[in-house]
PDB file of N, CA, C and O in Angstrom:
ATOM      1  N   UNK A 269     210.862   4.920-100.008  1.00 61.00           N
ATOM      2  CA  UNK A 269     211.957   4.335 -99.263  1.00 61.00           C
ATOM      3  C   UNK A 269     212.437   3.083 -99.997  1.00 61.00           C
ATOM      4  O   UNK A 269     211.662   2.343-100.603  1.00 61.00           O
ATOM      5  N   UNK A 270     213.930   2.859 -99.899  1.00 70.00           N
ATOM      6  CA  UNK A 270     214.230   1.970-100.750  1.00 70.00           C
ATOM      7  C   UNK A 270     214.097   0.647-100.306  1.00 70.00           C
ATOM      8  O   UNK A 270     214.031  -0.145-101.246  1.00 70.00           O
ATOM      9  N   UNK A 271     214.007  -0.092 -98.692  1.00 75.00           N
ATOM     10  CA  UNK A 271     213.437  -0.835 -98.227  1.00 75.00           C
ATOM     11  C   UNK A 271     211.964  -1.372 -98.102  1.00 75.00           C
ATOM     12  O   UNK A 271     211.754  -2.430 -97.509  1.00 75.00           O
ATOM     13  N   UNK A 272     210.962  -0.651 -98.653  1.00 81.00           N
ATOM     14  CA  UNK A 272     209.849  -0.778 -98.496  1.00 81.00           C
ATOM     15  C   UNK A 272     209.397  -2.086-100.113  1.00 81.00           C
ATOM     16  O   UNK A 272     209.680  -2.065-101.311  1.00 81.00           O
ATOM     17  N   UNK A 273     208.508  -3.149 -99.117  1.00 83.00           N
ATOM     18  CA  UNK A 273     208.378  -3.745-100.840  1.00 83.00           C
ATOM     19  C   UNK A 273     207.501  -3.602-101.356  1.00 83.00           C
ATOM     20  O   UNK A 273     206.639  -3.382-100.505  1.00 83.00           O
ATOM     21  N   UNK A 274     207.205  -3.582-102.035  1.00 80.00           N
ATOM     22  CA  UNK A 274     205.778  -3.015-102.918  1.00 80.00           C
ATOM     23  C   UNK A 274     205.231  -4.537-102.839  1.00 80.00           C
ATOM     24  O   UNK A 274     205.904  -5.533-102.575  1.00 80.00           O
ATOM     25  N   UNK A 275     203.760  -4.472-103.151  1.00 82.00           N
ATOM     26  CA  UNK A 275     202.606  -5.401-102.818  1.00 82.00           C
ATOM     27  C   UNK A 275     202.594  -6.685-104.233  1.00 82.00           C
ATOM     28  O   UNK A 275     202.626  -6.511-105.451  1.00 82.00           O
ATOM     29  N   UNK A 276     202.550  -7.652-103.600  1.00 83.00           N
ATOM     30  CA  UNK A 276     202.435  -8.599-104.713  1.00 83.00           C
ATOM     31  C   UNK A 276     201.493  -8.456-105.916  1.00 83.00           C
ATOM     32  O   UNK A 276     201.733  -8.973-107.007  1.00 83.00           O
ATOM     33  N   UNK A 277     200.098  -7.510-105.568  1.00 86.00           N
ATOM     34  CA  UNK A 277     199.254  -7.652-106.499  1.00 86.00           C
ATOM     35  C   UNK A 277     198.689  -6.244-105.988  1.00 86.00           C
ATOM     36  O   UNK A 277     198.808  -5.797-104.847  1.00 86.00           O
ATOM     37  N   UNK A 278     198.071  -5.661-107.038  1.00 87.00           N
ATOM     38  CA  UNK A 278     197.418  -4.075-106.928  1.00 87.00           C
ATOM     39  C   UNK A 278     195.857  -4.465-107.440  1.00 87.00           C
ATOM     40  O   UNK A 278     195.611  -5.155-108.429  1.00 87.00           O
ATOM     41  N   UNK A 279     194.832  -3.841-106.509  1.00 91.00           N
ATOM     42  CA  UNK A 279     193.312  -3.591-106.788  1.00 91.00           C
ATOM     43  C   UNK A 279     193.213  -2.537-107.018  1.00 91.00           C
ATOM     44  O   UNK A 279     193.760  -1.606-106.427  1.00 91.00           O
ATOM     45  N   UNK A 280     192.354  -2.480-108.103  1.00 91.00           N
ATOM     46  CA  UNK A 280     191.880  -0.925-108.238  1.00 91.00           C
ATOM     47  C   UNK A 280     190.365  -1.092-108.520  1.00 91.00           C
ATOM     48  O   UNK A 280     189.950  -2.206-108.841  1.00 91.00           O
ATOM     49  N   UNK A 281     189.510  -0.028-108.417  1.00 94.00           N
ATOM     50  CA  UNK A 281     188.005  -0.157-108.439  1.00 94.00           C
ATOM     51  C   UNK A 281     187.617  -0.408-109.905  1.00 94.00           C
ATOM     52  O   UNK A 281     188.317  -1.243-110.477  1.00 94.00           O
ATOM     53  N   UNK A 282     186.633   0.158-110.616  1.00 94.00           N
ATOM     54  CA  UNK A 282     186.198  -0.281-111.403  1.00 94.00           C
ATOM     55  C   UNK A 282     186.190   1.185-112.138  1.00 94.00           C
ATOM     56  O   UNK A 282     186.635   1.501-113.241  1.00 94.00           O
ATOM     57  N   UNK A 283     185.708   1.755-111.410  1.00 92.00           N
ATOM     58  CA  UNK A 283     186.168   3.571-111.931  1.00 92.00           C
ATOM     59  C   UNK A 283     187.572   3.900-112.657  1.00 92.00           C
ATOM     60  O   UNK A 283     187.775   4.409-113.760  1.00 92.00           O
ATOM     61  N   UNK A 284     188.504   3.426-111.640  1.00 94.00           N
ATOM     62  CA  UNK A 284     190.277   3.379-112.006  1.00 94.00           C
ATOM     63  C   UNK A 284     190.183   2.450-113.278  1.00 94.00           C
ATOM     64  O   UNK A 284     190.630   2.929-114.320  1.00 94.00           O
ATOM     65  N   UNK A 285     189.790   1.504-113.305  1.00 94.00           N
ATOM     66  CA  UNK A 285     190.149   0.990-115.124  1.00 94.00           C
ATOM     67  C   UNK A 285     189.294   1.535-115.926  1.00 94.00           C
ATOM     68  O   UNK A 285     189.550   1.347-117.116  1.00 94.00           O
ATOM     69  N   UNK A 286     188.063   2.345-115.624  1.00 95.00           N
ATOM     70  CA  UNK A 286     188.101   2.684-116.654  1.00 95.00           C
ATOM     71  C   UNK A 286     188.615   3.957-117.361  1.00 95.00           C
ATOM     72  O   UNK A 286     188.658   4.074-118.586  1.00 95.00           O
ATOM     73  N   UNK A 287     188.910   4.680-116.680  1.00 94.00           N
ATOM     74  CA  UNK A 287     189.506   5.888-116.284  1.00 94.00           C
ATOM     75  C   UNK A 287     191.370   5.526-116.976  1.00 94.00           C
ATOM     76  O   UNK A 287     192.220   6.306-117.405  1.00 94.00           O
ATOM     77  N   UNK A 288     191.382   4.083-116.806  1.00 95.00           N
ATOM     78  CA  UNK A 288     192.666   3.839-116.960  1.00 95.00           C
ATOM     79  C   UNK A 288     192.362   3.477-119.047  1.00 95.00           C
ATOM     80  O   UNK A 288     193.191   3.662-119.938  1.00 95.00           O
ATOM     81  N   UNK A 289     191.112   3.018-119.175  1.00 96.00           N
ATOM     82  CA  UNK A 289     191.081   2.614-120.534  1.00 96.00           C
ATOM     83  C   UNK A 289     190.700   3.843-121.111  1.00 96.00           C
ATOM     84  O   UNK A 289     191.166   3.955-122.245  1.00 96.00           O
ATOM     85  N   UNK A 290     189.987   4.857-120.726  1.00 96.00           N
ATOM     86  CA  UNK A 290     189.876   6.149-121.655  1.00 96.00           C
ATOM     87  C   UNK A 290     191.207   6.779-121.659  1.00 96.00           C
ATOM     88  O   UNK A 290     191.454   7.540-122.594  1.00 96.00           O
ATOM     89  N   UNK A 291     192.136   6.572-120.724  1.00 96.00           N
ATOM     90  CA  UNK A 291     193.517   7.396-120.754  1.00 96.00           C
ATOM     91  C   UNK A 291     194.099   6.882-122.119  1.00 96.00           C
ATOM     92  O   UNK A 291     194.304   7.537-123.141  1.00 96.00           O
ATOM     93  N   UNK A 292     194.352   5.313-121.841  1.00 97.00           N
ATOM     94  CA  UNK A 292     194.759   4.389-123.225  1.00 97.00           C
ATOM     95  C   UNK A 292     194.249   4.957-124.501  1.00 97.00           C
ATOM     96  O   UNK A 292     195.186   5.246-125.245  1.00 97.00           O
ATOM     97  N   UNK A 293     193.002   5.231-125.038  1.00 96.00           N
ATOM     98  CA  UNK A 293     192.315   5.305-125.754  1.00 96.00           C
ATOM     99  C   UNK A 293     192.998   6.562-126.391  1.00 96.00           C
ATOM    100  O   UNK A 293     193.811   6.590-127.315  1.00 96.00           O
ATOM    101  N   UNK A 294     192.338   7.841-125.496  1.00 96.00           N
ATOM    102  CA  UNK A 294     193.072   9.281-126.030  1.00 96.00           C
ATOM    103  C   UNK A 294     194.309   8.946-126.014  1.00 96.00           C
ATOM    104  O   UNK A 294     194.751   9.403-127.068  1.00 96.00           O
ATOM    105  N   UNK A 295     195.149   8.424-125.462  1.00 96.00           N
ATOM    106  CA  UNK A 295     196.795   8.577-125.869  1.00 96.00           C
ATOM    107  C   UNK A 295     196.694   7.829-127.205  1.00 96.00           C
ATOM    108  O   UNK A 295     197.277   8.575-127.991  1.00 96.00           O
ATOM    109  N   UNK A 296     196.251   6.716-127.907  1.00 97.00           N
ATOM    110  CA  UNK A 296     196.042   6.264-129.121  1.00 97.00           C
ATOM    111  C   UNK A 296     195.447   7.136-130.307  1.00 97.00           C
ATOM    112  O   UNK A 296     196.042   7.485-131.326  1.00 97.00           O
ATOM    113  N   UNK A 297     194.134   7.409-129.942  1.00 97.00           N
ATOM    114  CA  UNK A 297     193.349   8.463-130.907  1.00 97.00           C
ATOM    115  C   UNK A 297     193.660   9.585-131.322  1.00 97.00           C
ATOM    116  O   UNK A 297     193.494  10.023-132.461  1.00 97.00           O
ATOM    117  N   UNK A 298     194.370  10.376-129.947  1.00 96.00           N
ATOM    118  CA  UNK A 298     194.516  11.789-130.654  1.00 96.00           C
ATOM    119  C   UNK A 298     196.220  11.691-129.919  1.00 96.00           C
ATOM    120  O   UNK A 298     196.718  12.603-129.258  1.00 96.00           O
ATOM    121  N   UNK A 299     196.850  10.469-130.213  1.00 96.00           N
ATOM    122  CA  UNK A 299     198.130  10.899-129.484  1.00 96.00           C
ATOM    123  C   UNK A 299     198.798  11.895-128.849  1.00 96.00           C
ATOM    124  O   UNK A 299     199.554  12.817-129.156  1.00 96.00           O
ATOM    125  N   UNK A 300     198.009  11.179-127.310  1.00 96.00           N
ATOM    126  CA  UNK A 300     198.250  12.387-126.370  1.00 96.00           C
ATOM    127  C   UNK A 300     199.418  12.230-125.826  1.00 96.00           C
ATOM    128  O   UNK A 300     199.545  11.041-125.535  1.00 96.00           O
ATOM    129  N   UNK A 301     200.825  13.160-125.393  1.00 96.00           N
ATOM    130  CA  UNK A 301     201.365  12.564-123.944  1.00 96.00           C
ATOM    131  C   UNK A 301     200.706  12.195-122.618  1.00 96.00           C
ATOM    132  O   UNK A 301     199.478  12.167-122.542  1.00 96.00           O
ATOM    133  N   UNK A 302     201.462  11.920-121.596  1.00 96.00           N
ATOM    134  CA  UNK A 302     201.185  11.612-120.497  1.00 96.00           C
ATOM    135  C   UNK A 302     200.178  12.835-119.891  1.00 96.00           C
ATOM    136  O   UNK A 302     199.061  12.688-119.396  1.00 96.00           O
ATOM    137  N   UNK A 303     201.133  14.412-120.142  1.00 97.00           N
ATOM    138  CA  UNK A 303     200.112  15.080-119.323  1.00 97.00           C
ATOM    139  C   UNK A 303     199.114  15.593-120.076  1.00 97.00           C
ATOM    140  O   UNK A 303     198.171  16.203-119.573  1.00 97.00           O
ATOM    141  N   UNK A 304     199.251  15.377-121.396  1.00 97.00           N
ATOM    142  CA  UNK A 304     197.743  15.866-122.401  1.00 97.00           C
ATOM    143  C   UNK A 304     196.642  14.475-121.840  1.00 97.00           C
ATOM    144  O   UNK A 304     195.452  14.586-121.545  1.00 97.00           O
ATOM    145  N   UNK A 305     197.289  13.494-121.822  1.00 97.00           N
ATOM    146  CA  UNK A 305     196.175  12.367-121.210  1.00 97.00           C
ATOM    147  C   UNK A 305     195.229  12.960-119.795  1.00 97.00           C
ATOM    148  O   UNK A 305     194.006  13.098-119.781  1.00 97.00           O
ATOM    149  N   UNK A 306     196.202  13.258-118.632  1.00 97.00           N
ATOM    150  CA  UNK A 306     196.349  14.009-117.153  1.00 97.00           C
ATOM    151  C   UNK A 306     195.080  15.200-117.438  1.00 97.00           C
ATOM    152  O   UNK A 306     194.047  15.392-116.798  1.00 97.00           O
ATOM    153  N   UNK A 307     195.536  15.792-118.477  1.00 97.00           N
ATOM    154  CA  UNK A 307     194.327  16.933-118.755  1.00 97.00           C
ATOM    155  C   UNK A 307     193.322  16.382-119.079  1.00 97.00           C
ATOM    156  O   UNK A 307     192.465  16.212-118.212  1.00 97.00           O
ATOM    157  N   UNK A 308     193.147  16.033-120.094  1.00 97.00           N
ATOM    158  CA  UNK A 308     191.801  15.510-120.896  1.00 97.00           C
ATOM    159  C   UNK A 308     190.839  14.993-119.666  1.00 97.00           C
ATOM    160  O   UNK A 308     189.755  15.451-119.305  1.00 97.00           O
ATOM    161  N   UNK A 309     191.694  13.738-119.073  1.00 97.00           N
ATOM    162  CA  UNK A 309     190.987  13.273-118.226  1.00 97.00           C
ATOM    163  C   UNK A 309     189.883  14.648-117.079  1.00 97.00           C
ATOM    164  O   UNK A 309     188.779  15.108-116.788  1.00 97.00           O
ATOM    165  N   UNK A 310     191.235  14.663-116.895  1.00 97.00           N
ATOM    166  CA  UNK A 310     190.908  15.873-115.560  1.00 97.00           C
ATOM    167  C   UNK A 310     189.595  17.096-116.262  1.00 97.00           C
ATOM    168  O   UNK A 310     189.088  17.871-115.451  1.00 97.00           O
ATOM    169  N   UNK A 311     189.242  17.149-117.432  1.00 97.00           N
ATOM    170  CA  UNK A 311     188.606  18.045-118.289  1.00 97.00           C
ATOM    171  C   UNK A 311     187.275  17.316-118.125  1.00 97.00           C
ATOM    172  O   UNK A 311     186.416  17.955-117.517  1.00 97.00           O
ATOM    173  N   UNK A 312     186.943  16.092-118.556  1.00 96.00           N
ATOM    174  CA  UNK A 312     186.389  14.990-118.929  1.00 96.00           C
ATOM    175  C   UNK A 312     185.520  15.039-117.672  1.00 96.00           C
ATOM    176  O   UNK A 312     184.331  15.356-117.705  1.00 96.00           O
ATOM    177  N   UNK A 313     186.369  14.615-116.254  1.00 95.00           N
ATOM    178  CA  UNK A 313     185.482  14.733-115.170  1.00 95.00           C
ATOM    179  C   UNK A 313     184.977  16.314-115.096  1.00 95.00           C
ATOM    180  O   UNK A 313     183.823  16.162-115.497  1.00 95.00           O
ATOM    181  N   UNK A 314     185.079  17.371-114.903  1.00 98.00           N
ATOM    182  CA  UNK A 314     184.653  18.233-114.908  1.00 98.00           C
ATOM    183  C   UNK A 314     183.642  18.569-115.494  1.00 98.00           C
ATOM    184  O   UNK A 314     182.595  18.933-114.959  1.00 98.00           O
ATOM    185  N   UNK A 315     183.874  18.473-116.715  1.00 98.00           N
ATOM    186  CA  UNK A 315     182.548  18.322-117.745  1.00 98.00           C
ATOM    187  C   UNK A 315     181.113  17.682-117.133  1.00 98.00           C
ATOM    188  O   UNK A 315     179.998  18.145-116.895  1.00 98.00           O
ATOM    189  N   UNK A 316     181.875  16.120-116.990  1.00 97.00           N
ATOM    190  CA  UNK A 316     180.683  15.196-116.613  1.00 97.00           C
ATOM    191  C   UNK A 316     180.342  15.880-115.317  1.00 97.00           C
ATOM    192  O   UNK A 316     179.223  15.461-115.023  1.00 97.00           O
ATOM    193  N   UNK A 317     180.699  16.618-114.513  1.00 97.00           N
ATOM    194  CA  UNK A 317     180.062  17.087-113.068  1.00 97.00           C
ATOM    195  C   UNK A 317     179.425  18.395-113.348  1.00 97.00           C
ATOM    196  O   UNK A 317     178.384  18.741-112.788  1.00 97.00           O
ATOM    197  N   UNK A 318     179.982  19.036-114.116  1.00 98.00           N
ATOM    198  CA  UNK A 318     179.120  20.188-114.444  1.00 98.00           C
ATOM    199  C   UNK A 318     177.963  19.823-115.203  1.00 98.00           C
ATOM    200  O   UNK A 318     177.075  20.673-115.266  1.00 98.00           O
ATOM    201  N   UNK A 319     177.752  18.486-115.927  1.00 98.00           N
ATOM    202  CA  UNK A 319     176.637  18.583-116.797  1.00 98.00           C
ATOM    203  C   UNK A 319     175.133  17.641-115.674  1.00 98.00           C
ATOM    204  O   UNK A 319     173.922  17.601-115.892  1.00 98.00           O
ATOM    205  N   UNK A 320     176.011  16.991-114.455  1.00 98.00           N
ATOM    206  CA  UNK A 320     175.227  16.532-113.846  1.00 98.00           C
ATOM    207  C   UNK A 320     174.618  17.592-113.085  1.00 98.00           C
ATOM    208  O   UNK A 320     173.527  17.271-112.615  1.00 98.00           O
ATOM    209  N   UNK A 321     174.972  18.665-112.848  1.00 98.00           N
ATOM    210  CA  UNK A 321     174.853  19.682-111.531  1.00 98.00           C
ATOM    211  C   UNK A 321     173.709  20.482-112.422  1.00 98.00           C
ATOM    212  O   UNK A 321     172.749  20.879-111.762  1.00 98.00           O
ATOM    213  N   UNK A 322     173.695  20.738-113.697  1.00 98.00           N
ATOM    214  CA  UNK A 322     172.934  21.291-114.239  1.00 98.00           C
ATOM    215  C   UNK A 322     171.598  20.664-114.522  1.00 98.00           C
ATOM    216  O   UNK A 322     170.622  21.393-114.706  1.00 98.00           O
ATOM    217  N   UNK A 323     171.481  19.141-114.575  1.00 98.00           N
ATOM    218  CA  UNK A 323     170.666  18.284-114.714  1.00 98.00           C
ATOM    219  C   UNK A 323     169.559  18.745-113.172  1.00 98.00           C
ATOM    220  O   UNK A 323     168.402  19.079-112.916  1.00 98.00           O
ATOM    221  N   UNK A 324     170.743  18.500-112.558  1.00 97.00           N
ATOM    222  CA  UNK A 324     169.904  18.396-110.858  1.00 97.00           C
ATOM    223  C   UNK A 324     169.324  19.921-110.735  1.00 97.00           C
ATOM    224  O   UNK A 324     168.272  19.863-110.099  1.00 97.00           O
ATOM    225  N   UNK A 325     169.671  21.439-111.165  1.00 96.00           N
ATOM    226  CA  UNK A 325     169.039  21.875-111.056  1.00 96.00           C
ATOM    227  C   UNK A 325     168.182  22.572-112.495  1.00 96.00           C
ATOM    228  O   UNK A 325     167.876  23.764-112.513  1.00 96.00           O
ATOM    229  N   UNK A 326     167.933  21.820-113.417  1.00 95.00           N
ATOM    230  CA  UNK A 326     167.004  21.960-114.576  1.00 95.00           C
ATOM    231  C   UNK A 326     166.078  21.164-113.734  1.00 95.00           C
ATOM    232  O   UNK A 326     164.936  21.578-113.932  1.00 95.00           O
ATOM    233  N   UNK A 327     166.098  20.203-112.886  1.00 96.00           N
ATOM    234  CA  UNK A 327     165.272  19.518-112.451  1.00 96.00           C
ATOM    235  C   UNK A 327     164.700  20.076-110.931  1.00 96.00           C
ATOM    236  O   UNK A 327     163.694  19.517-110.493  1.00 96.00           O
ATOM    237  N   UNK A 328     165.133  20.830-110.374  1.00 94.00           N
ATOM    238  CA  UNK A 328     164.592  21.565-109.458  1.00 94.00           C
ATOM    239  C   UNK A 328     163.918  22.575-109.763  1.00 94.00           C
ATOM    240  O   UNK A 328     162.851  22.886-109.234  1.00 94.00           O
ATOM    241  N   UNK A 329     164.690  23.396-110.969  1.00 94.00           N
ATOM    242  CA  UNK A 329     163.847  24.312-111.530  1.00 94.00           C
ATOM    243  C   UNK A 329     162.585  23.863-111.913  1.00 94.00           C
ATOM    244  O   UNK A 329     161.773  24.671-111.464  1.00 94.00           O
ATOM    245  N   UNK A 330     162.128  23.144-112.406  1.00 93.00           N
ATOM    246  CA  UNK A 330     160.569  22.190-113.252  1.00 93.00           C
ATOM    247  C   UNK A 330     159.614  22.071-111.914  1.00 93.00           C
ATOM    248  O   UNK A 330     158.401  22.171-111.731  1.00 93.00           O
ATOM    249  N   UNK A 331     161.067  21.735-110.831  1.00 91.00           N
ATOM    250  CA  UNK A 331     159.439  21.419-109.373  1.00 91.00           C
ATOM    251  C   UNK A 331     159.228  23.142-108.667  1.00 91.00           C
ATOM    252  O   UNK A 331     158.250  23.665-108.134  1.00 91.00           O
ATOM    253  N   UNK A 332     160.527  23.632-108.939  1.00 90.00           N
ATOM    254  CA  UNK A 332     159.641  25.264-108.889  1.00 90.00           C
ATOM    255  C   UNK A 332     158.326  25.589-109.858  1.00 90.00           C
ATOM    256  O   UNK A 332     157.302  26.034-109.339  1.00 90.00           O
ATOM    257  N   UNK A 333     158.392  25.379-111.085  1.00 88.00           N
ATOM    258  CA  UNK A 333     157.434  25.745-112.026  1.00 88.00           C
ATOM    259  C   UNK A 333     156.283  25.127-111.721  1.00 88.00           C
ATOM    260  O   UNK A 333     155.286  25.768-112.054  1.00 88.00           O
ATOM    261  N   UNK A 334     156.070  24.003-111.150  1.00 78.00           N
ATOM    262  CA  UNK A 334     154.880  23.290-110.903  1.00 78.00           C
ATOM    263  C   UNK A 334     153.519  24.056-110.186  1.00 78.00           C
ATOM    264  O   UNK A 334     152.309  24.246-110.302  1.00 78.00           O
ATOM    265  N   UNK A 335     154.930  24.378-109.215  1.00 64.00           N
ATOM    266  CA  UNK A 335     154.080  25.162-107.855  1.00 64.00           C
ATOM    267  C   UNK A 335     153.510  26.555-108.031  1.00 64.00           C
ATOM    268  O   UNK A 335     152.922  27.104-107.099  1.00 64.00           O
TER     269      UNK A 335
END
């Protein structure tokens, strides 16, 4: 809306900058556009959740083996 004013100052967590400095980074390194940045990122988390999910159950698997 064209009446609405936007906020004197913006917070973002600590996740969002960095998220905001790896965007920076790949758009520098491998000169990405906007939505090759959008991907990567979006790739990036995925990755990192799939490699945690596998952690958690390589590690369940080991307390099966125990028993």
């Amino acid at each position: 809306n064209k009446n609405e004013k936007l906020p004197d100052h913006f917070q973002f967590s600590s996740s969002e900058v960095e998220k905001l400095r790896r965007g920076i980074r790949l758009q520098h390194d491998l000169a990405l556009n906007t939505a090759g940045v959008a991907l990567a990122l979006e790739l990036i988390e995925e990755l990192n959740s799939t490699r945690s999910r596998i952690q958690e159950l390589e590690h369940l698997l080991s307390l099966l083996k125990i028993r």
